[in-house]
Amino acid sequence: MKGARILIVEDDPVIVEVIAQRLEHDGYETEGYALGREALEAISKSNFDLVILDIMLPDIDGISVCREIRRKSNIPIIMVTGRGDKLDRVVGLEVGADDYVVKPFMSDELLARVRAHLRRVTDYAPRGVGERIINAGPLQLDMHAHQVIKGDQQIEVTPTEFRLLLALVEADGAVLSVPQIFQQVWGRDSGNQSLIETHIYNLRRKIEKNPSAPTYVLTIRDAGYRFNTDAE
């Protein structure tokens, strides 16, 4: 997805320059802001394809910025956190971030994440009319709107949650291992398992009647996760 517009929200000008140069060298357009409020204003006026968002900002924190973006858009969000900010990473994913990188990071690592998320957006573009809706027990996955429907209720999910649920549903009851989920959802072979666990947790909160005793998305100990095709 060359030519994609990427918003960088980071108050360290050196980091912004490094990220921008690497992305622009790969054919992307970038725009950077040091303040969260400036970034939100930019998003309200322009279209971006992906956001790289630091958690620690001078005015409002990245968690609040992420939450505000998610209220209006499903744009992919990659959060940038400090090494010891595990709680912030979890909260960031809970409010709608799709992925995170931990400082210090290599620019090539971030570029790989950017490529993968933009590729996911392209891969999950609307299919033919006959494939618009995928039925999964009482759930329906709308491939055009990237929405989940349960009965007469429309469930708001993030792009990553949608891809995660779709991957499990398309496995048709088979168990997906952690590496398989990383490959299908994030486009890479491995990562921190807590990333998957947090997205599974958030997804269950949205689609399960009792998230602590799930009937749709099941954990298979020492194996991975599967979608229960017999759930009603």
XYZ file of C-alpha atoms in Angstrom:
232
model
C 0.000 0.000 0.000
C 2.581 2.501 -1.168
C 1.629 6.140 -0.840
C -0.353 5.477 2.337
C -0.539 8.436 4.701
C 0.808 7.775 8.175
C 0.321 10.014 11.201
C 3.172 10.025 13.732
C 2.270 11.301 17.206
C 5.507 11.604 19.184
C 7.029 14.486 21.166
C 10.666 13.469 20.637
C 11.766 15.152 17.369
C 14.676 12.752 16.920
C 12.372 9.720 17.034
C 9.915 11.429 14.682
C 12.687 12.139 12.189
C 14.005 8.571 12.300
C 10.538 7.080 11.825
C 9.554 9.543 9.107
C 12.744 9.039 7.119
C 12.414 5.260 7.219
C 8.760 5.304 6.198
C 9.219 7.895 3.471
C 12.147 5.922 2.075
C 9.720 3.021 1.719
C 7.227 5.148 -0.205
C 4.850 6.312 2.516
C 3.728 9.859 3.263
C 4.114 11.012 6.873
C 2.840 13.825 9.041
C 4.065 14.342 12.595
C 2.694 16.049 15.702
C 4.119 16.389 19.198
C 0.780 17.034 20.906
C -2.219 14.766 21.159
C -4.705 17.569 20.578
C -2.901 18.591 17.387
C -3.050 15.010 16.165
C -6.779 14.736 16.866
C -7.390 17.979 14.994
C -5.349 16.694 12.044
C -7.368 13.470 11.939
C -10.608 15.445 11.968
C -9.482 17.367 8.872
C -7.532 14.784 6.862
C -7.598 11.092 6.043
C -4.782 8.885 7.300
C -4.221 5.188 6.705
C -2.395 4.381 9.953
C -1.372 6.063 13.221
C 1.866 5.575 15.166
C 1.061 6.851 18.654
C 3.343 7.363 21.638
C 1.697 6.809 25.010
C 3.590 9.600 26.794
C 2.688 13.012 25.332
C 3.065 16.524 26.828
C -0.623 17.456 26.805
C -2.967 14.449 26.812
C -1.764 10.874 27.064
C -1.761 8.495 24.133
C -4.415 6.306 25.766
C -6.896 9.197 25.628
C -5.895 9.993 22.056
C -6.387 6.350 21.058
C -9.787 6.223 22.740
C -10.898 9.391 20.930
C -9.693 8.127 17.553
C -11.532 4.830 18.084
C -14.786 6.660 18.752
C -14.767 7.880 15.149
C -12.483 5.643 13.093
C -11.236 2.086 12.602
C -7.835 3.245 11.336
C -4.993 0.911 12.445
C -3.155 2.242 15.520
C 0.324 1.122 16.602
C 1.221 2.337 20.084
C 4.785 3.137 21.151
C 5.523 2.376 24.808
C 8.418 2.277 27.248
C 9.951 -1.031 28.275
C 8.338 -0.971 31.736
C 4.891 0.224 30.624
C 3.136 -3.159 30.603
C -0.055 -1.774 32.149
C -0.142 1.019 29.580
C 0.195 -1.532 26.790
C -2.720 -3.550 28.121
C -4.896 -0.462 28.543
C -3.914 0.760 25.091
C -5.072 -2.484 23.517
C -8.258 -2.393 25.577
C -9.206 1.055 24.257
C -8.624 0.031 20.664
C -4.940 -0.038 19.683
C -4.107 -2.810 17.237
C -0.455 -3.381 18.097
C 2.493 -1.917 19.991
C 6.264 -1.571 19.830
C 8.500 -1.066 22.852
C 11.239 1.569 23.040
C 13.999 1.306 22.073
C 13.036 -0.306 18.782
C 14.648 -0.710 15.388
C 13.081 1.327 12.598
C 12.938 -1.831 10.460
C 10.828 -3.524 13.145
C 8.328 -0.672 13.093
C 8.322 -0.638 9.291
C 7.487 -4.347 9.264
C 4.536 -3.708 11.594
C 3.328 -0.837 9.406
C 3.544 -2.940 6.245
C 1.688 -5.809 7.899
C -1.185 -3.672 9.163
C -1.618 -1.862 5.863
C -1.537 -5.216 4.077
C -4.222 -6.513 6.438
C -6.436 -3.578 5.466
C -6.003 -4.485 1.790
C -6.442 -8.224 2.349
C -9.754 -7.691 4.134
C -11.211 -5.349 1.538
C -14.873 -6.078 0.684
C -15.424 -9.359 -1.154
C -18.068 -10.154 -3.714
C -21.722 -9.507 -2.946
C -22.367 -13.182 -2.260
C -19.643 -13.213 0.391
C -20.740 -10.101 2.214
C -22.005 -11.970 5.291
C -20.303 -14.896 7.024
C -22.539 -16.809 9.421
C -20.966 -18.236 12.566
C -23.677 -19.694 14.752
C -25.627 -16.766 16.197
C -22.971 -14.333 14.970
C -22.736 -12.716 11.562
C -19.557 -11.120 10.224
C -20.222 -8.324 7.743
C -17.202 -8.306 5.420
C -18.117 -4.960 3.870
C -18.684 -2.990 7.057
C -16.211 -5.030 9.162
C -18.894 -5.386 11.807
C -20.148 -8.222 13.961
C -23.890 -8.738 14.334
C -25.505 -10.815 17.066
C -29.256 -11.107 16.687
C -30.446 -7.548 16.182
C -27.402 -6.093 17.950
C -24.522 -4.529 16.057
C -21.275 -5.076 17.984
C -18.497 -2.548 17.549
C -15.112 -4.236 17.193
C -11.693 -2.924 16.238
C -10.101 -3.974 12.920
C -7.775 -6.365 14.751
C -10.620 -7.902 16.758
C -12.542 -8.422 13.520
C -9.576 -10.114 11.831
C -9.003 -12.270 14.909
C -12.610 -13.436 15.026
C -12.653 -14.008 11.267
C -9.496 -16.133 11.436
C -11.021 -18.304 14.161
C -14.346 -18.621 12.342
C -12.698 -19.540 9.030
C -10.705 -22.266 10.807
C -14.094 -24.021 11.058
C -13.651 -25.401 14.553
C -9.963 -26.223 14.248
C -7.512 -24.941 16.848
C -5.288 -22.046 15.795
C -1.921 -21.944 17.525
C -0.349 -18.700 18.707
C 2.078 -18.588 15.727
C -0.812 -19.210 13.325
C -2.808 -16.368 14.863
C 0.147 -13.994 14.667
C 0.619 -14.880 10.999
C -3.039 -14.562 10.028
C -3.926 -11.500 12.092
C -0.689 -9.511 12.360
C 1.233 -10.829 9.378
C 4.253 -12.027 11.336
C 5.336 -15.373 12.731
C 5.717 -14.506 16.405
C 5.263 -11.879 19.091
C 4.344 -11.350 22.704
C 1.506 -13.732 23.563
C -0.047 -11.102 25.834
C -0.986 -9.191 22.671
C -3.238 -12.053 21.585
C -4.525 -12.649 25.108
C -5.584 -9.018 25.489
C -7.414 -8.956 22.153
C -9.121 -12.270 22.988
C -10.173 -10.804 26.346
C -11.594 -7.684 24.680
C -13.372 -9.715 22.013
C -14.990 -11.961 24.600
C -16.241 -8.937 26.532
C -18.075 -7.851 23.408
C -19.530 -11.075 22.022
C -19.888 -13.444 24.971
C -22.843 -13.492 27.346
C -20.441 -14.440 30.143
C -16.844 -13.550 29.165
C -15.430 -15.508 32.101
C -17.136 -18.675 30.810
C -16.968 -18.197 27.034
C -19.028 -20.289 24.636
C -17.749 -18.905 21.306
C -14.009 -18.237 21.564
C -12.464 -21.113 23.503
C -8.975 -21.453 24.956
C -7.439 -24.859 24.267
C -4.735 -25.339 26.863
C -1.187 -25.639 25.483
C -2.590 -25.538 21.944
C -4.215 -22.191 21.144
C -7.736 -20.971 20.495
C -10.719 -22.118 18.478
C -14.204 -20.931 17.604
C -16.981 -23.195 18.874
C -19.053 -23.876 15.763
C -21.749 -25.577 17.867
C -22.405 -22.540 20.063
C -25.933 -21.157 20.073
